[in-house]
CSV table of N, CA and C in Angstrom, one decimal:
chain,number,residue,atom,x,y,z
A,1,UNK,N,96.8,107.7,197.1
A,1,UNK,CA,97.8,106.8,197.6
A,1,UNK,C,97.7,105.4,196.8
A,2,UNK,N,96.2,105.1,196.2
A,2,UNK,CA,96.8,103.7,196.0
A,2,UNK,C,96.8,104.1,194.2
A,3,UNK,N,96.7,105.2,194.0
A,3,UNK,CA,97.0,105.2,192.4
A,3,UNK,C,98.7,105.1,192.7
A,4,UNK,N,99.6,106.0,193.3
A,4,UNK,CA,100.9,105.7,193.4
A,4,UNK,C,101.6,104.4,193.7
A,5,UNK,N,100.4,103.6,194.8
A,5,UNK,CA,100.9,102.6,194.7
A,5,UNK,C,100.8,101.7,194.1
A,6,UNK,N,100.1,101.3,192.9
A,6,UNK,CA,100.0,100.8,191.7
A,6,UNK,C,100.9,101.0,190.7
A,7,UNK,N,100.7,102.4,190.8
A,7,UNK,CA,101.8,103.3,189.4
A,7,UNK,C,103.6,102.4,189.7
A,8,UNK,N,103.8,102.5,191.7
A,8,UNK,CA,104.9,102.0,191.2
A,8,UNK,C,105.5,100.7,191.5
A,9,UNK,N,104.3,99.9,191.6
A,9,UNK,CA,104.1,98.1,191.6
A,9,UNK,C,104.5,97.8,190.1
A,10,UNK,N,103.6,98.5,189.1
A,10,UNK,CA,103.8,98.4,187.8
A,10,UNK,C,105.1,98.6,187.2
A,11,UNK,N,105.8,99.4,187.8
A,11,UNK,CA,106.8,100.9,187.1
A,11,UNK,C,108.0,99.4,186.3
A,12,UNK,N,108.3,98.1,186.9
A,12,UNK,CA,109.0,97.5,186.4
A,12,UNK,C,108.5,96.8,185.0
A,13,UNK,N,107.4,96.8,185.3
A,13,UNK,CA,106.6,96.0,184.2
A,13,UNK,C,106.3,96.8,183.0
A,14,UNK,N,106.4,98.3,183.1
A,14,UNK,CA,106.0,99.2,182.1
A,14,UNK,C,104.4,99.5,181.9
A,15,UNK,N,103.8,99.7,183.4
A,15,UNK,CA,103.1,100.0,183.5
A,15,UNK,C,102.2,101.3,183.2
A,16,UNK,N,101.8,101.4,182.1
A,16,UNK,CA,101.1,102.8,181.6
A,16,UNK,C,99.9,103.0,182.1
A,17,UNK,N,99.6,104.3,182.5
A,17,UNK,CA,97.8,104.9,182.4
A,17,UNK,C,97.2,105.3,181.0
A,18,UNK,N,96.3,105.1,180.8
A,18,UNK,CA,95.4,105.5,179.4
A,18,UNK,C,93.5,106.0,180.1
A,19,UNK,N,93.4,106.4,179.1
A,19,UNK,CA,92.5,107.2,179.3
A,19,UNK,C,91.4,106.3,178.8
A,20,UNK,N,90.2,106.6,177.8
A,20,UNK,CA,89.2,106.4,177.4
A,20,UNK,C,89.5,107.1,175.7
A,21,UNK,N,90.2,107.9,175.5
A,21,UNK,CA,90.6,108.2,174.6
A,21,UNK,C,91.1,106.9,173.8
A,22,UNK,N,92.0,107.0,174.6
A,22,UNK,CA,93.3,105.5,174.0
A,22,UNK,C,92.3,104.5,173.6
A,23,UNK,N,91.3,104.1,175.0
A,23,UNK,CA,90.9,102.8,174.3
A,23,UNK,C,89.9,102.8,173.0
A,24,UNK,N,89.5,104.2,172.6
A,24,UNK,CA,88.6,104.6,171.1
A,24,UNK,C,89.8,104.0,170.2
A,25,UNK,N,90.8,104.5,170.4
A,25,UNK,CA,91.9,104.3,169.2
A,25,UNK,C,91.6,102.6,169.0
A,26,UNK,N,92.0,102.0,169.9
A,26,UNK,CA,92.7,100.7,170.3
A,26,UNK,C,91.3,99.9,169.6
A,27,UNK,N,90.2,100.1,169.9
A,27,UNK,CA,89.1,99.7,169.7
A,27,UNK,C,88.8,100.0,168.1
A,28,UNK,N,89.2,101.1,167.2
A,28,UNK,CA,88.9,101.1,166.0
A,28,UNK,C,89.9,100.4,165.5
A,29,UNK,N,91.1,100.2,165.7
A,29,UNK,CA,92.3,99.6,165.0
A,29,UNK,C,92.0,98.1,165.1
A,30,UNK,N,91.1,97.6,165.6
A,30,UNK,CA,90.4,96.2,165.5
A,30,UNK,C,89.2,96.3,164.9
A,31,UNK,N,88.5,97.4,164.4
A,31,UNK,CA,87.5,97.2,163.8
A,31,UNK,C,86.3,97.4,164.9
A,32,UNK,N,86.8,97.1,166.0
A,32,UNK,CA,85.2,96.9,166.8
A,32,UNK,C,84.4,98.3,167.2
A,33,UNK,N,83.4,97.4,167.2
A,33,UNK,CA,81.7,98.5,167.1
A,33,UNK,C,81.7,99.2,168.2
A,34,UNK,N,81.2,100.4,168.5
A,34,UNK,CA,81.0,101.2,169.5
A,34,UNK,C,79.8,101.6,169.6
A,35,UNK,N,78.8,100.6,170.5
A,35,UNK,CA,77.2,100.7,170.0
A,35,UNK,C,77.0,102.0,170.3
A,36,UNK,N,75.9,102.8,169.5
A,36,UNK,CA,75.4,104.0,169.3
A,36,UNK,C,76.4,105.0,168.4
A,37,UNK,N,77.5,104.9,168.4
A,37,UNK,CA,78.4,105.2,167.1
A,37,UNK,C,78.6,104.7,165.8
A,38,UNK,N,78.9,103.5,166.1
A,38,UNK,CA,78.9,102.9,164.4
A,38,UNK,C,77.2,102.4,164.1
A,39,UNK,N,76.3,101.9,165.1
A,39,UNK,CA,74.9,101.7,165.2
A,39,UNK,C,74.0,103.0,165.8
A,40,UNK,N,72.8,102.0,164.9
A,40,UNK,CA,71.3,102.3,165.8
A,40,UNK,C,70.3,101.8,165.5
A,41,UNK,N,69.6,102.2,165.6
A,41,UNK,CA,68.0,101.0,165.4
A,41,UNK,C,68.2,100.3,164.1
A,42,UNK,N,68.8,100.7,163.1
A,42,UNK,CA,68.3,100.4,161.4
A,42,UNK,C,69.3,99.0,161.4
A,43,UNK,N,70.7,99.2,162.2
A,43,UNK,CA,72.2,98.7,161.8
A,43,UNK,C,71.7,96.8,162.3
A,44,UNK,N,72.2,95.9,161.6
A,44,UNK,CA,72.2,94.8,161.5
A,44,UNK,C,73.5,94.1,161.7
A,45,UNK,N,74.0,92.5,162.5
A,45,UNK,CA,74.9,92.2,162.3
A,45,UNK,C,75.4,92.0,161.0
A,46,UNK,N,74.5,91.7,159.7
A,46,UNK,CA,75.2,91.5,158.2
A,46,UNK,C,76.0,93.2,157.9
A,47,UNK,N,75.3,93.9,158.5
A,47,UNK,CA,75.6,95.7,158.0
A,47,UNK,C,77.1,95.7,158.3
A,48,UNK,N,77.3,95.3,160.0
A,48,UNK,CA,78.5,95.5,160.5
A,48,UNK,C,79.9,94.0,160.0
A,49,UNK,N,79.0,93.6,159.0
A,49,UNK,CA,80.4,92.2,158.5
A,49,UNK,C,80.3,91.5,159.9
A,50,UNK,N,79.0,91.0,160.9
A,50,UNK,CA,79.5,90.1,162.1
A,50,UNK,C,78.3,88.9,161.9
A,51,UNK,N,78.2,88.8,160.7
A,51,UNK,CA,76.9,87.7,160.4
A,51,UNK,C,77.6,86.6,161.1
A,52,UNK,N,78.7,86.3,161.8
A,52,UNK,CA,78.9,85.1,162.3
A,52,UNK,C,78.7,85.1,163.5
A,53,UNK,N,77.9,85.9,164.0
A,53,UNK,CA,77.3,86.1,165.6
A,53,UNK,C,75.6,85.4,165.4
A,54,UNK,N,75.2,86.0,164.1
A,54,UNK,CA,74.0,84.9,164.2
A,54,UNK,C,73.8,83.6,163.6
A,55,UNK,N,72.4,83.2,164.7
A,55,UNK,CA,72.8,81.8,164.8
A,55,UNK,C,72.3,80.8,163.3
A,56,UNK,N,72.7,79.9,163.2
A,56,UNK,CA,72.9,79.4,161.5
A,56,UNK,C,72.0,78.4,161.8
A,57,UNK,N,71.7,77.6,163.1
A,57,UNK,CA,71.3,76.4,163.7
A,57,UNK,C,69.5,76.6,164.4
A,58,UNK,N,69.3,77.7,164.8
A,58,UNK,CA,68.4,77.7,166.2
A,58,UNK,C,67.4,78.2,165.2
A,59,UNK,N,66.1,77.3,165.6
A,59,UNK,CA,65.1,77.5,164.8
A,59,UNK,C,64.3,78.5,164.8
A,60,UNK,N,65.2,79.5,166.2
A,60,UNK,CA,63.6,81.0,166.6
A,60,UNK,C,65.2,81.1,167.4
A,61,UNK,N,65.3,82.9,167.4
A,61,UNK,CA,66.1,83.9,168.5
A,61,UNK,C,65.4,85.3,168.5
A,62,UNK,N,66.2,86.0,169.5
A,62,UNK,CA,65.4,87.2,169.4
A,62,UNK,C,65.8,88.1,168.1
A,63,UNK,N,65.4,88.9,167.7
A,63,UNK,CA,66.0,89.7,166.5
A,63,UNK,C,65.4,88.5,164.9
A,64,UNK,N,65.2,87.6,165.1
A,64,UNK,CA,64.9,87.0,163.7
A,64,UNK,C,64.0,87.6,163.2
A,65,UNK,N,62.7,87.5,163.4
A,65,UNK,CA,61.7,87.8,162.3
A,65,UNK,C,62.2,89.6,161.7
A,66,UNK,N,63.2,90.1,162.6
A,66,UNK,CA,63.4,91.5,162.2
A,66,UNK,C,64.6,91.0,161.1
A,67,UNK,N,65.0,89.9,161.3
A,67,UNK,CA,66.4,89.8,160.2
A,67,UNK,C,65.9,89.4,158.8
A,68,UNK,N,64.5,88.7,158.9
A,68,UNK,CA,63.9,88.0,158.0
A,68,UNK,C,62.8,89.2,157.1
A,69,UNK,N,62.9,90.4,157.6
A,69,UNK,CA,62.3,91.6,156.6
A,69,UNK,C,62.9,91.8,155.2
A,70,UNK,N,62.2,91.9,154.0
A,70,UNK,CA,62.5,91.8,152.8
A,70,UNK,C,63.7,93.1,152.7
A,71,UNK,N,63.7,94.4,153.7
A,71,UNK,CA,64.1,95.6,153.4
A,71,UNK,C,65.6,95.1,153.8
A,72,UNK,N,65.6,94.4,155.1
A,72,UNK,CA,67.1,93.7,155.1
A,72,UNK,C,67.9,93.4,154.4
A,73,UNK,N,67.5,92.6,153.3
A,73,UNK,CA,68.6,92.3,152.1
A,73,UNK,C,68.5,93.1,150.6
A,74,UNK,N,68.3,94.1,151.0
A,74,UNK,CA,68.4,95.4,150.1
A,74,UNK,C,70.6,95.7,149.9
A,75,UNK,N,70.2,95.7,148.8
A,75,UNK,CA,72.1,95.7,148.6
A,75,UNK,C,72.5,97.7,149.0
A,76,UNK,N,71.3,98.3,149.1
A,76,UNK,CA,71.5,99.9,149.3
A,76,UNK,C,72.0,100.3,150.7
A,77,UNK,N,71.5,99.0,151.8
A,77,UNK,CA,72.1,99.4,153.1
A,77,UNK,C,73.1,99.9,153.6
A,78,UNK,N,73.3,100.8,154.4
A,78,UNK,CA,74.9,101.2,155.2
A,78,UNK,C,74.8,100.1,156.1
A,79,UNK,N,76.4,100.0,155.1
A,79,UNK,CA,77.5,99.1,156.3
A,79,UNK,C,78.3,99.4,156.3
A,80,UNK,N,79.2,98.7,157.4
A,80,UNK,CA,80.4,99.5,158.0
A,80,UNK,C,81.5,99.0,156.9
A,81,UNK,N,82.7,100.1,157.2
A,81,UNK,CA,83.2,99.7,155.9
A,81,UNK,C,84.9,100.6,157.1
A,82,UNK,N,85.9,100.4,156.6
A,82,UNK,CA,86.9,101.2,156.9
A,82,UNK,C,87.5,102.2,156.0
A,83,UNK,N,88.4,103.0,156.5
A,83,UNK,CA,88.8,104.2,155.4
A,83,UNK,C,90.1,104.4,156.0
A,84,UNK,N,90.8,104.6,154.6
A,84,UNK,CA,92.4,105.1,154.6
A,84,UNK,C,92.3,106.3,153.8
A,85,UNK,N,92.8,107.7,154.4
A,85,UNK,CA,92.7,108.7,153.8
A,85,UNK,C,94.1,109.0,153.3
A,86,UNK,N,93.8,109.2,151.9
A,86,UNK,CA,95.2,109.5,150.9
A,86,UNK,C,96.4,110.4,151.5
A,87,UNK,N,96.4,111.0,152.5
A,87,UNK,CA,97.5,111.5,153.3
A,87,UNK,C,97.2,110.8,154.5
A,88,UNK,N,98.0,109.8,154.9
A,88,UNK,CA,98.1,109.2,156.5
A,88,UNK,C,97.8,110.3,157.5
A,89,UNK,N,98.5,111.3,157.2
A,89,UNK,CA,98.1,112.2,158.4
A,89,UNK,C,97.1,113.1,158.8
A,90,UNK,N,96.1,113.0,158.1
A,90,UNK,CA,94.6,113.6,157.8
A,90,UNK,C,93.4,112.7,158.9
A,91,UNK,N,93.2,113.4,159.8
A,91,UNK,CA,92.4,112.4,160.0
A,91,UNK,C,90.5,113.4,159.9
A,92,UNK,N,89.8,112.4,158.8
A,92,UNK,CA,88.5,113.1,158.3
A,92,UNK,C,87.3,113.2,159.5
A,93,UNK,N,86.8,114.2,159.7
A,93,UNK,CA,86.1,114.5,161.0
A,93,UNK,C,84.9,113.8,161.0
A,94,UNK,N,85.0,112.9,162.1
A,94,UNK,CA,83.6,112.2,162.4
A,94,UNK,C,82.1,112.8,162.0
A,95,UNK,N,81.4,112.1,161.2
A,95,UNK,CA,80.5,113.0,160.9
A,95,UNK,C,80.0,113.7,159.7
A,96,UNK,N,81.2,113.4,158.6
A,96,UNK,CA,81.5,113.8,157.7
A,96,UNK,C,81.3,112.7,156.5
A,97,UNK,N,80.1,113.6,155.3
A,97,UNK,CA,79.0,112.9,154.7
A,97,UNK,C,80.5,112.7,153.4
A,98,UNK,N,80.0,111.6,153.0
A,98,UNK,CA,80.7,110.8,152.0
A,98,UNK,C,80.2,110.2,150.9
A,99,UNK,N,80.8,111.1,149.3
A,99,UNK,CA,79.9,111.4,148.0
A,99,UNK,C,81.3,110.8,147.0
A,100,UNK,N,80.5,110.0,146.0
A,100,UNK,CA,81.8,109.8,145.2
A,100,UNK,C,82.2,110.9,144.3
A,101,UNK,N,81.4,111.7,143.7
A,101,UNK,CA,82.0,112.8,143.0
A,101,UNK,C,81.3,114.5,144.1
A,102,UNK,N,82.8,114.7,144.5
A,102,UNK,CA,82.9,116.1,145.3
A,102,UNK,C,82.5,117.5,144.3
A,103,UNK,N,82.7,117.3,143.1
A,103,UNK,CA,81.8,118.5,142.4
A,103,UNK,C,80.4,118.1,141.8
A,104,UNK,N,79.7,117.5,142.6
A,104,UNK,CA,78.2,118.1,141.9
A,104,UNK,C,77.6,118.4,142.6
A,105,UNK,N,76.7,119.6,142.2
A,105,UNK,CA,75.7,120.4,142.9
A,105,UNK,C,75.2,120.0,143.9
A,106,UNK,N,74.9,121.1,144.7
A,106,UNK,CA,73.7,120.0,145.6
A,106,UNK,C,72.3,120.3,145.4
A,107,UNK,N,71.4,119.9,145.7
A,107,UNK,CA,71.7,118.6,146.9
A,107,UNK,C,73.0,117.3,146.5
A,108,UNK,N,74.2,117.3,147.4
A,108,UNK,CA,74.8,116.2,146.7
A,108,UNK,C,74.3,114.5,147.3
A,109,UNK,N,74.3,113.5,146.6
A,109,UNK,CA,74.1,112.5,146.7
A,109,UNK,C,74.8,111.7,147.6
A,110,UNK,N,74.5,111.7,148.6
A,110,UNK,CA,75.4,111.1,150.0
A,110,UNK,C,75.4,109.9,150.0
A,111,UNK,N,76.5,109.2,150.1
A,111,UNK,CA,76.4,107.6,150.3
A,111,UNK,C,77.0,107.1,152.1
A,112,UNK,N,76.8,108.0,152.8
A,112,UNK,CA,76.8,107.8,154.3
A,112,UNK,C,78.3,108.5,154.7
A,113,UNK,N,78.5,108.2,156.1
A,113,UNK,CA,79.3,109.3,157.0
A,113,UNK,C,80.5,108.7,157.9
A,114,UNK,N,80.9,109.4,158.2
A,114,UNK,CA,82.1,108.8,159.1
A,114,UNK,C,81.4,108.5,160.4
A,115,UNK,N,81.8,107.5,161.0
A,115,UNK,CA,81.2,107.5,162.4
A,115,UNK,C,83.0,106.8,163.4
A,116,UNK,N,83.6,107.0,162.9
A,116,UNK,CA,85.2,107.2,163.9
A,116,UNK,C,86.2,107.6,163.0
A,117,UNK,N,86.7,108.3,163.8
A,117,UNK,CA,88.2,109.2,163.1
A,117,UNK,C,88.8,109.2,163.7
A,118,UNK,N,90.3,108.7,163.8
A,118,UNK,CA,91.3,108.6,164.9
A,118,UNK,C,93.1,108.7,163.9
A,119,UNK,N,93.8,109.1,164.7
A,119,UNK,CA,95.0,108.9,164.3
A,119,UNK,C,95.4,107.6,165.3
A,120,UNK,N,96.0,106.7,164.2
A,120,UNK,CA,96.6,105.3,165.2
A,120,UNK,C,97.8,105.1,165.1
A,121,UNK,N,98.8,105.4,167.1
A,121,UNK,CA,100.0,105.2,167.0
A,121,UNK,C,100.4,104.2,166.2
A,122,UNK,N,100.1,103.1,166.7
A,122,UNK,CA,100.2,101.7,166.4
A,122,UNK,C,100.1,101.3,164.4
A,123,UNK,N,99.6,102.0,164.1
A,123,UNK,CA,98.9,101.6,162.6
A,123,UNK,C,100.2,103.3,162.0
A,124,UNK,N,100.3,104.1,162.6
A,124,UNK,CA,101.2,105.0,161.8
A,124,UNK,C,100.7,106.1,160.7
A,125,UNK,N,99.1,106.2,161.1
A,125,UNK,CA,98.2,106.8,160.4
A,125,UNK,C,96.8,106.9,160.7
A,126,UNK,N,96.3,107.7,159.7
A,126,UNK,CA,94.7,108.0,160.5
A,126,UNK,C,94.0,107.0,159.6
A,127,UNK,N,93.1,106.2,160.6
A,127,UNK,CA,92.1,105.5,160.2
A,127,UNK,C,90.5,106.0,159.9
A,128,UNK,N,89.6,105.0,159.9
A,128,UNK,CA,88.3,105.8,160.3
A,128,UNK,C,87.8,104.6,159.6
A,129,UNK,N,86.3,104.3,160.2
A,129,UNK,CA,85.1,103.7,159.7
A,129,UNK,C,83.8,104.5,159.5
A,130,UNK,N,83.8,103.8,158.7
A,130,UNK,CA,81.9,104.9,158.0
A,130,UNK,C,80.9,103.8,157.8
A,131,UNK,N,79.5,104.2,158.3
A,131,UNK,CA,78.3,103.5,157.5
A,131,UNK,C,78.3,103.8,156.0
A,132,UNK,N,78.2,103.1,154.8
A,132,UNK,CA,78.2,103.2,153.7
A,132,UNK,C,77.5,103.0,153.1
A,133,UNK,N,76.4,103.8,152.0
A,133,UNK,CA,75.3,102.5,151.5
A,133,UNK,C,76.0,101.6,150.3
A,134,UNK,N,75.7,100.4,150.2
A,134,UNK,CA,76.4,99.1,150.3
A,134,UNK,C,77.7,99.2,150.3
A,135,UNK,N,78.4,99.6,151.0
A,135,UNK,CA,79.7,99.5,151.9
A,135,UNK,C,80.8,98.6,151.2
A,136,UNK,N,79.8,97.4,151.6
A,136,UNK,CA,80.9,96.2,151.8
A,136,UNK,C,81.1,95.9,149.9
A,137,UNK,N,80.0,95.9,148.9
A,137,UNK,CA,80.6,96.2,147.6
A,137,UNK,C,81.4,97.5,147.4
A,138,UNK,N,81.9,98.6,148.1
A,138,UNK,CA,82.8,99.7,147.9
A,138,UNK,C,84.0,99.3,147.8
A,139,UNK,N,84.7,98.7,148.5
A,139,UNK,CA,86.0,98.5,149.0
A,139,UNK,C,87.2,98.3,147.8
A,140,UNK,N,87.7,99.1,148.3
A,140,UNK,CA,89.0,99.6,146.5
A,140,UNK,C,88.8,100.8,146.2
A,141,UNK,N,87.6,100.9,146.3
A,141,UNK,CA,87.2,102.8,145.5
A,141,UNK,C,87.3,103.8,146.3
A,142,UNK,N,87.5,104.7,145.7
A,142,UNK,CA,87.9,106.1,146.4
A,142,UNK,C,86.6,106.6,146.0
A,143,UNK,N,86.5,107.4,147.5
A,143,UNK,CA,85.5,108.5,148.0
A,143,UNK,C,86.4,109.6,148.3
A,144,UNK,N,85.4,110.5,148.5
A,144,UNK,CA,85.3,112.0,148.9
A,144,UNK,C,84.3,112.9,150.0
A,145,UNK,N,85.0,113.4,150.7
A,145,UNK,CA,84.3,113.8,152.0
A,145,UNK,C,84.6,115.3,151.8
A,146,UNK,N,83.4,116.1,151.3
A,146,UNK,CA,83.9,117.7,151.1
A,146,UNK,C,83.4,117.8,152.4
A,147,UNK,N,84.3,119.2,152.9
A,147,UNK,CA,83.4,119.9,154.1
A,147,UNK,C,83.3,121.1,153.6
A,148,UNK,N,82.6,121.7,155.2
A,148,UNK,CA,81.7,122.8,154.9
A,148,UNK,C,82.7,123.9,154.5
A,149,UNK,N,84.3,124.2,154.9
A,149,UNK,CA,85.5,124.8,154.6
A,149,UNK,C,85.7,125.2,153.4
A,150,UNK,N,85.3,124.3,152.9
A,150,UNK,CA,86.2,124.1,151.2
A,150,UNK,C,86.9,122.8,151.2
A,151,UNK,N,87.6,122.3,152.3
A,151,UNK,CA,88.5,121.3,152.1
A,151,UNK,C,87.4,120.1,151.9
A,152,UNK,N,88.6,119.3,150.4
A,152,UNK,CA,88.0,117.9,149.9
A,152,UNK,C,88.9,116.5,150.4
A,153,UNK,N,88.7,116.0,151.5
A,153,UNK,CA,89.4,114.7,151.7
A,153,UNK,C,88.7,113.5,150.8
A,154,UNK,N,90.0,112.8,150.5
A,154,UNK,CA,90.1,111.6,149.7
A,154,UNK,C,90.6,110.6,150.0
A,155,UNK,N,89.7,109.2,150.2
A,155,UNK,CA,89.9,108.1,151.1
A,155,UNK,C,89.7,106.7,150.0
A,156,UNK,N,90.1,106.0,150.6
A,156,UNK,CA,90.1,104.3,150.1
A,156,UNK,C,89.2,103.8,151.1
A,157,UNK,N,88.3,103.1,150.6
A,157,UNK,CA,87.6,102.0,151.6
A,157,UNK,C,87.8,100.8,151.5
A,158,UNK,N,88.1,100.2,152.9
A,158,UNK,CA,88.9,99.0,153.0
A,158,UNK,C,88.0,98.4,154.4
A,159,UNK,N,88.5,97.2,154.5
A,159,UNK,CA,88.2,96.3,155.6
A,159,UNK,C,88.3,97.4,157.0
A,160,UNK,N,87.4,96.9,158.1
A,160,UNK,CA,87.3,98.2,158.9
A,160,UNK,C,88.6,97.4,160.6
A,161,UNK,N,89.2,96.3,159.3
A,161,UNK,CA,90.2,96.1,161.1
A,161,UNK,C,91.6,96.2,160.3
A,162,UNK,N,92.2,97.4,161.0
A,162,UNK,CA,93.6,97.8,160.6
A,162,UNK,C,94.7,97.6,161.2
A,163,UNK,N,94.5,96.6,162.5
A,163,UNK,CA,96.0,96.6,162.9
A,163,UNK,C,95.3,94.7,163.5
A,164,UNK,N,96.2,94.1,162.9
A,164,UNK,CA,96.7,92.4,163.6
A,164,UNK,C,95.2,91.8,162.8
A,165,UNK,N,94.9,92.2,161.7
A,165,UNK,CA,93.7,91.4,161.4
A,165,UNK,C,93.5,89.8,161.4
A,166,UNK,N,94.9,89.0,162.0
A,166,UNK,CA,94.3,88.0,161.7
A,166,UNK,C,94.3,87.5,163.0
A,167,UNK,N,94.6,88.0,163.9
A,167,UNK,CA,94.7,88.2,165.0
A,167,UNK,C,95.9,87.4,165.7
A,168,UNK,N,97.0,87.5,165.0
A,168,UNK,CA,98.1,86.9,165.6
A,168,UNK,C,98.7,87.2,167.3
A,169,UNK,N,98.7,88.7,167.6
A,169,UNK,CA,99.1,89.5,168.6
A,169,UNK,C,97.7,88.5,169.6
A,170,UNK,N,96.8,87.9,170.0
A,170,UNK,CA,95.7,87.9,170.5
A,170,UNK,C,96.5,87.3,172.1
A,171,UNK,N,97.8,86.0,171.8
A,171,UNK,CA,98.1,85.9,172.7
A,171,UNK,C,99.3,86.4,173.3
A,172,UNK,N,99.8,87.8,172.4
A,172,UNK,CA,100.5,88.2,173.4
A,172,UNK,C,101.7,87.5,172.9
């Protein structure tokens, strides 16, 4: 009764239901993190491009002395990065390890994985973010994601927020 009566409080306003699905989409097409997906123990705010969350000012926080580890500013780190795959309509399955050259033997040389894959109404194509090792110098170059099929997807890596990046839409 009160889902109806909501559904038809809203009904003039264009009141929609959405799932948890929707808000995965909604949530990559901004770029934002989905702790334990795009992270885990190793992942840093510099990894994820959010170095403006830490503090520039405060002489001691928590997480510093782990930010202040020499292995931290290793340029080989996965960071997050975004991906446009050369057919909009492809979207590359989460999970899926990411090599710049698709024909060489293996063991092949993995430079990290997809961790969201989504088709976005709003964006008119499939997106996706990957941990990358150094990521954030990739961007312009095309990758390759073989799978276990045979099939070779071919992506661009780009900034990981795809829809309103400068955030114009924010007030609506």
């Amino acid at each position: 009764a009160l889902w109806t009566h909501l559904m038809n409080a809203g009904k003039s306003k264009g009141l929609t239901p959405y799932g948890t699905e929707a808000m995965h989409v909604l949530r990559a097409e901004k770029g934002f993190i989905m702790v334990g997906q795009e992270t885990d123990g190793s992942v840093t705010p510099y990894d994820l491009g959010m170095d403006w969350i830490v503090s520039k000012t405060k002489s001691d926080f928590i997480g510093k002395r782990a930010l202040a580890r020499e292995s931290m500013g290793y340029g080989n780190r996965k960071q997050l990065v975004g991906l446009l795959c050369s057919d909009p309509r492809t979207v590359i399955p989460e999970g899926a390890h990411a090599v710049f050259d698709p024909n060489q033997p293996p063991p092949m040389d993995m430079l990290g994985h997809v961790t969201s894959s989504y088709f976005s109404p709003n964006c008119k194509r499939s997106i996706a973010m990957a941990m990358l090792r150094g990521g954030h110098g990739l961007k312009g170059q095309t990758i390759y994601f073989p799978l276990l099929d045979g099939a070779v997807y071919k992506a661009t890596v780009v900034d990981p927020i795809f829809y309103d990046p400068n955030g114009a839409r924010i007030d609506g």
